Coordinates of C-alpha atoms in Angstrom, one line a residue:
X288 CA 34.4 117.8 80.5
X289 CA 37.5 119.9 81.1
X290 CA 39.3 118.4 78.1
X291 CA 38.7 114.8 79.1
X292 CA 36.5 112.2 77.3
X293 CA 34.5 109.6 79.2
X294 CA 33.4 106.6 77.1
X295 CA 31.9 103.2 77.2
X296 CA 34.4 100.4 76.7
X297 CA 32.7 99.0 73.6
X298 CA 33.3 102.3 71.8
X299 CA 37.0 102.4 72.3
X300 CA 39.8 100.3 70.8
X301 CA 40.4 98.5 67.6
X302 CA 37.8 96.2 65.8
X303 CA 39.7 93.2 67.2
X304 CA 38.5 91.7 70.5
X305 CA 40.1 92.9 73.6
X306 CA 43.2 91.1 74.8
X307 CA 42.1 91.2 78.5
X308 CA 38.5 91.4 79.8
X309 CA 37.5 91.9 83.4
X310 CA 33.8 90.9 83.6
X311 CA 31.7 91.8 86.6
X312 CA 34.4 90.9 89.0
X313 CA 33.8 90.9 92.7
X314 CA 36.8 90.2 94.9
X315 CA 37.0 89.4 98.6
X316 CA 39.9 88.6 101.0
X317 CA 40.0 87.4 104.6
X318 CA 41.4 89.4 107.5
X319 CA 41.4 88.2 111.2
X320 CA 37.7 88.0 112.1
X321 CA 36.1 89.0 108.9
X322 CA 35.9 88.9 105.1
X323 CA 36.5 92.2 103.3
X324 CA 34.9 92.9 99.9
X325 CA 37.5 94.6 97.9
X326 CA 35.6 95.2 94.6
X327 CA 32.1 94.9 93.4
X328 CA 31.0 94.1 89.8
X329 CA 34.1 95.7 88.1
X330 CA 34.3 95.4 84.4
X331 CA 36.7 96.8 81.8
X332 CA 38.5 95.8 78.6
X333 CA 42.2 96.2 77.7
X334 CA 43.3 96.0 74.1
X335 CA 46.7 95.1 72.7
X336 CA 49.4 97.8 73.5
X337 CA 47.0 99.7 75.8
X338 CA 48.5 101.5 78.8
X339 CA 45.6 101.0 81.0
X340 CA 45.6 102.6 84.5
X341 CA 43.7 101.6 87.6
X342 CA 43.4 104.8 89.6
X343 CA 41.8 105.4 93.0
X344 CA 42.4 106.2 96.6
X345 CA 43.7 103.6 99.1
X346 CA 41.0 101.0 99.8
X347 CA 39.5 101.0 96.3
X348 CA 40.7 97.5 95.5
X349 CA 43.0 98.4 92.6
X350 CA 46.0 96.3 93.8
X351 CA 43.6 93.5 94.6
X352 CA 42.3 93.7 91.0
X353 CA 45.9 93.5 89.7
X354 CA 46.6 90.4 91.8
X355 CA 43.4 88.8 90.4
X356 CA 44.6 89.5 86.8
X357 CA 47.9 88.0 87.9
X358 CA 46.0 84.9 88.9
X359 CA 46.9 85.1 92.6
X360 CA 43.3 85.7 93.8
X361 CA 40.2 84.0 92.3
X362 CA 37.1 86.2 91.8
X363 CA 34.2 85.7 94.2
X364 CA 32.0 86.5 91.2
X365 CA 32.6 87.2 87.5
X366 CA 35.6 86.2 85.5
X367 CA 38.9 87.5 84.0
X368 CA 39.6 86.5 80.4
X369 CA 43.0 86.7 78.6
X370 CA 43.3 85.8 75.0
X371 CA 39.8 84.3 75.1
X372 CA 40.6 82.0 78.0
X373 CA 39.5 82.4 81.7
X374 CA 42.4 83.0 84.0
X375 CA 42.7 80.3 86.6
X376 CA 46.0 81.0 88.2
X377 CA 49.4 82.6 87.7
X378 CA 51.2 82.2 84.4
X379 CA 54.2 83.5 82.5
X380 CA 51.8 85.4 80.2
X381 CA 51.3 87.9 83.1
X382 CA 54.3 89.3 85.0
X383 CA 54.2 91.7 87.9
X384 CA 56.5 94.5 88.8
X385 CA 55.9 95.4 92.5
X386 CA 56.6 98.6 94.4
X387 CA 59.2 96.9 96.7
X388 CA 62.8 96.8 95.7
X389 CA 63.5 93.5 97.7
X390 CA 62.2 91.2 94.9
X391 CA 65.7 90.8 93.4
X392 CA 67.8 88.0 94.9
X393 CA 70.8 89.8 96.4
X394 CA 73.2 87.0 95.5
X395 CA 72.5 87.3 91.8
X396 CA 74.0 89.9 89.5
X397 CA 71.8 92.1 87.3
X398 CA 72.4 89.8 84.4
X399 CA 71.5 86.7 86.5
X400 CA 68.4 88.4 88.0
X401 CA 67.0 89.2 84.5
X402 CA 67.8 85.7 83.1
X403 CA 66.6 83.7 86.2
X404 CA 62.8 83.8 85.7
X405 CA 63.2 82.8 82.0
X406 CA 65.3 79.8 83.0
X407 CA 63.0 78.7 85.8
X408 CA 59.9 78.9 83.6
X409 CA 61.4 76.5 81.2
X410 CA 60.1 78.5 78.3
X411 CA 63.5 79.3 76.8
X412 CA 66.9 77.7 76.9
X413 CA 70.1 79.0 78.5
X414 CA 71.4 80.7 75.3
X415 CA 68.1 82.5 74.5
X416 CA 67.6 83.5 78.2
X417 CA 71.1 85.0 78.1
X418 CA 70.5 86.8 74.9
X419 CA 67.2 88.2 76.0
X420 CA 68.7 89.3 79.3
X421 CA 71.4 91.3 77.5
X422 CA 68.8 92.8 75.2
X423 CA 66.5 94.1 77.9
X424 CA 69.3 95.2 80.2
X425 CA 70.5 97.4 77.3
X426 CA 67.0 98.6 76.8
X427 CA 66.7 99.9 80.4
X428 CA 70.2 101.5 80.2
X429 CA 72.0 99.1 82.6
X430 CA 74.6 97.4 80.4
X431 CA 77.4 98.9 82.4
X432 CA 76.0 97.4 85.5
X433 CA 75.2 93.9 84.2
X434 CA 77.6 92.3 86.6
X435 CA 76.7 94.4 89.6
X436 CA 74.7 93.1 92.6
X437 CA 71.4 94.7 93.8
X438 CA 73.0 96.1 97.0
X439 CA 75.2 98.4 94.9
X440 CA 72.2 99.8 92.9
X441 CA 70.0 102.8 93.6
X442 CA 66.2 102.3 94.0
X443 CA 65.6 103.5 90.5
X444 CA 68.2 101.2 89.1
X445 CA 66.7 98.2 91.0
X446 CA 63.3 99.0 89.4
X447 CA 64.9 99.1 86.0
X448 CA 66.2 95.6 86.6
X449 CA 62.7 94.5 87.7
X450 CA 61.2 96.0 84.5
X451 CA 63.9 94.4 82.3
X452 CA 63.3 91.0 84.0
X453 CA 59.5 91.3 83.4
X454 CA 59.8 92.4 79.8
X455 CA 62.4 89.6 79.1
X456 CA 59.6 87.1 79.9
X457 CA 57.7 88.7 77.0
X458 CA 54.3 88.5 78.8
X459 CA 51.0 89.2 77.1
X460 CA 50.3 91.8 79.9
X461 CA 52.8 93.6 82.1
X462 CA 51.3 94.3 85.5
X463 CA 52.8 97.2 87.5
X464 CA 51.6 97.8 91.1
X465 CA 52.6 101.4 92.1
X466 CA 56.1 100.6 90.9
X467 CA 57.5 104.1 91.4
X468 CA 55.7 105.1 94.6
X469 CA 58.7 104.5 96.8
X470 CA 61.1 106.6 94.7
X471 CA 61.9 110.3 95.2
X472 CA 60.1 112.8 93.0
X473 CA 63.0 113.3 90.5
X474 CA 63.7 109.5 90.2
X475 CA 60.0 108.8 89.8
X476 CA 59.7 111.3 86.9
X477 CA 62.8 109.8 85.3
X478 CA 61.3 106.3 85.6
X479 CA 58.0 107.5 84.0
X480 CA 60.0 108.9 81.1
X481 CA 61.9 105.6 80.7
X482 CA 58.8 103.5 80.9
X483 CA 57.1 105.5 78.1
X484 CA 60.3 105.3 76.0
X485 CA 60.4 101.5 76.4
X486 CA 56.7 101.3 75.5
X487 CA 57.4 103.2 72.3
X488 CA 60.0 100.6 71.3
X489 CA 58.4 97.4 72.5
X490 CA 54.6 98.3 72.5
X491 CA 53.8 96.0 75.4
X492 CA 50.4 95.9 77.0
X493 CA 50.4 97.5 80.4
X494 CA 48.1 97.4 83.4
X495 CA 49.3 99.9 85.9
X496 CA 48.1 100.7 89.4
X497 CA 48.6 104.2 90.9
X498 CA 47.0 106.6 93.3
X499 CA 48.6 109.6 91.6
X500 CA 46.3 111.4 89.2
X501 CA 49.3 113.1 87.5
X502 CA 51.1 109.8 87.0
X503 CA 47.9 108.2 85.6
X504 CA 47.6 111.0 83.0
X505 CA 51.2 110.8 81.9
X506 CA 51.7 107.0 81.9
X507 CA 48.3 105.9 80.6
X508 CA 46.3 106.2 77.4
X509 CA 43.2 104.9 79.3
X510 CA 42.2 105.4 82.9
X511 CA 39.7 103.5 85.0
X512 CA 38.6 105.5 88.1
X513 CA 37.7 103.2 91.0
X514 CA 35.5 104.3 93.9
X515 CA 36.3 102.9 97.4
X516 CA 34.7 100.5 99.9
X517 CA 34.3 98.3 97.9
X518 CA 35.9 99.3 94.6
X519 CA 33.4 100.0 91.8
X520 CA 33.9 101.5 88.4
X521 CA 33.3 105.3 88.7
X522 CA 34.3 106.2 85.1
X523 CA 36.6 105.4 82.3
X524 CA 38.6 108.2 80.8
X525 CA 40.5 108.4 77.5
X526 CA 43.7 110.3 78.4
X527 CA 45.5 112.6 76.0
X528 CA 49.0 111.7 74.9
X529 CA 50.6 113.9 77.6
X530 CA 54.3 114.1 78.2
X531 CA 55.9 115.1 81.5
X532 CA 56.5 118.6 80.3
X533 CA 52.7 119.1 80.1
X534 CA 52.2 119.0 83.8
X535 CA 52.0 122.7 84.3
X536 CA 49.7 123.4 81.3
X537 CA 46.2 124.6 81.8
X538 CA 44.8 121.6 79.8
X539 CA 46.7 119.1 81.9
X540 CA 45.6 120.8 85.1
X541 CA 42.0 120.9 83.9
X542 CA 42.1 117.1 83.2
X543 CA 43.6 116.4 86.7
X544 CA 41.0 118.6 88.3
X545 CA 38.2 116.8 86.5
X546 CA 39.5 113.4 87.7
X547 CA 39.9 114.7 91.2
X548 CA 36.3 115.9 91.3
X549 CA 35.0 112.6 90.1
X550 CA 37.0 110.7 92.7
X551 CA 36.3 113.2 95.5
X552 CA 32.5 113.3 94.8
X553 CA 32.3 109.6 94.9
X554 CA 34.4 109.4 98.2
X555 CA 32.1 112.0 99.8
X556 CA 29.0 110.0 98.7
X557 CA 30.4 106.8 100.1
X558 CA 31.5 108.3 103.4
X559 CA 28.0 109.9 103.7
X560 CA 26.3 106.6 103.1
X561 CA 28.6 104.9 105.8
X562 CA 27.5 107.6 108.3
X563 CA 23.8 107.0 107.8

């Protein structure tokens, strides 16, 4: 299979139960005049410290799934379980980093932006919030800019602030919705490197949405391929421990080509069915 391994979820991971389970989840949302089915009977498991990727073309429901894990959308069918309990709304155990850079209040400094969600949640006091903020600001390499305001930062720096703010909450699962898609290619590559370096230190559990096959292979250790209209599980793939320097290797390209074929074949099949 071109260097990639497909597998059933029950055959992967530690003997411990999964941290997060998405069980036969069907999601719908309303648009003017109709209800759109975003996903159909999607199931997967995420273990502690997984870097789990939701990969697929636009319209496959991957961002909608992420919102459902975040508790912002309730499943039409199925359930989502975290730490043995069904998710029934947003909570500080799940924190989202979005693609947009405008999530940071512009009147707050980097230090204040990172500490603010902890203070609002009431989970930690002022002193601990300040200490955690300093710790994670240092982790993302922004100590020199702790007193800067968002309008003085580059896009990549703003995303580092967003990541520091999310990790400072110490969530059970960090949710990232195409967080680097709006960045230029060089900054995106740098942010991928920094995210992996952070994971090596903190070993957080990551659920990451992307439409980039290369990014999925580099960032993730497990990849769920979603077919479009509505999103269904096409396959799960166990990714190698690639690094960014592997991108030009024949093995990496074979893996990327394998994923592309799986997604392309499914897209052609769906389009053909729609035309009938």
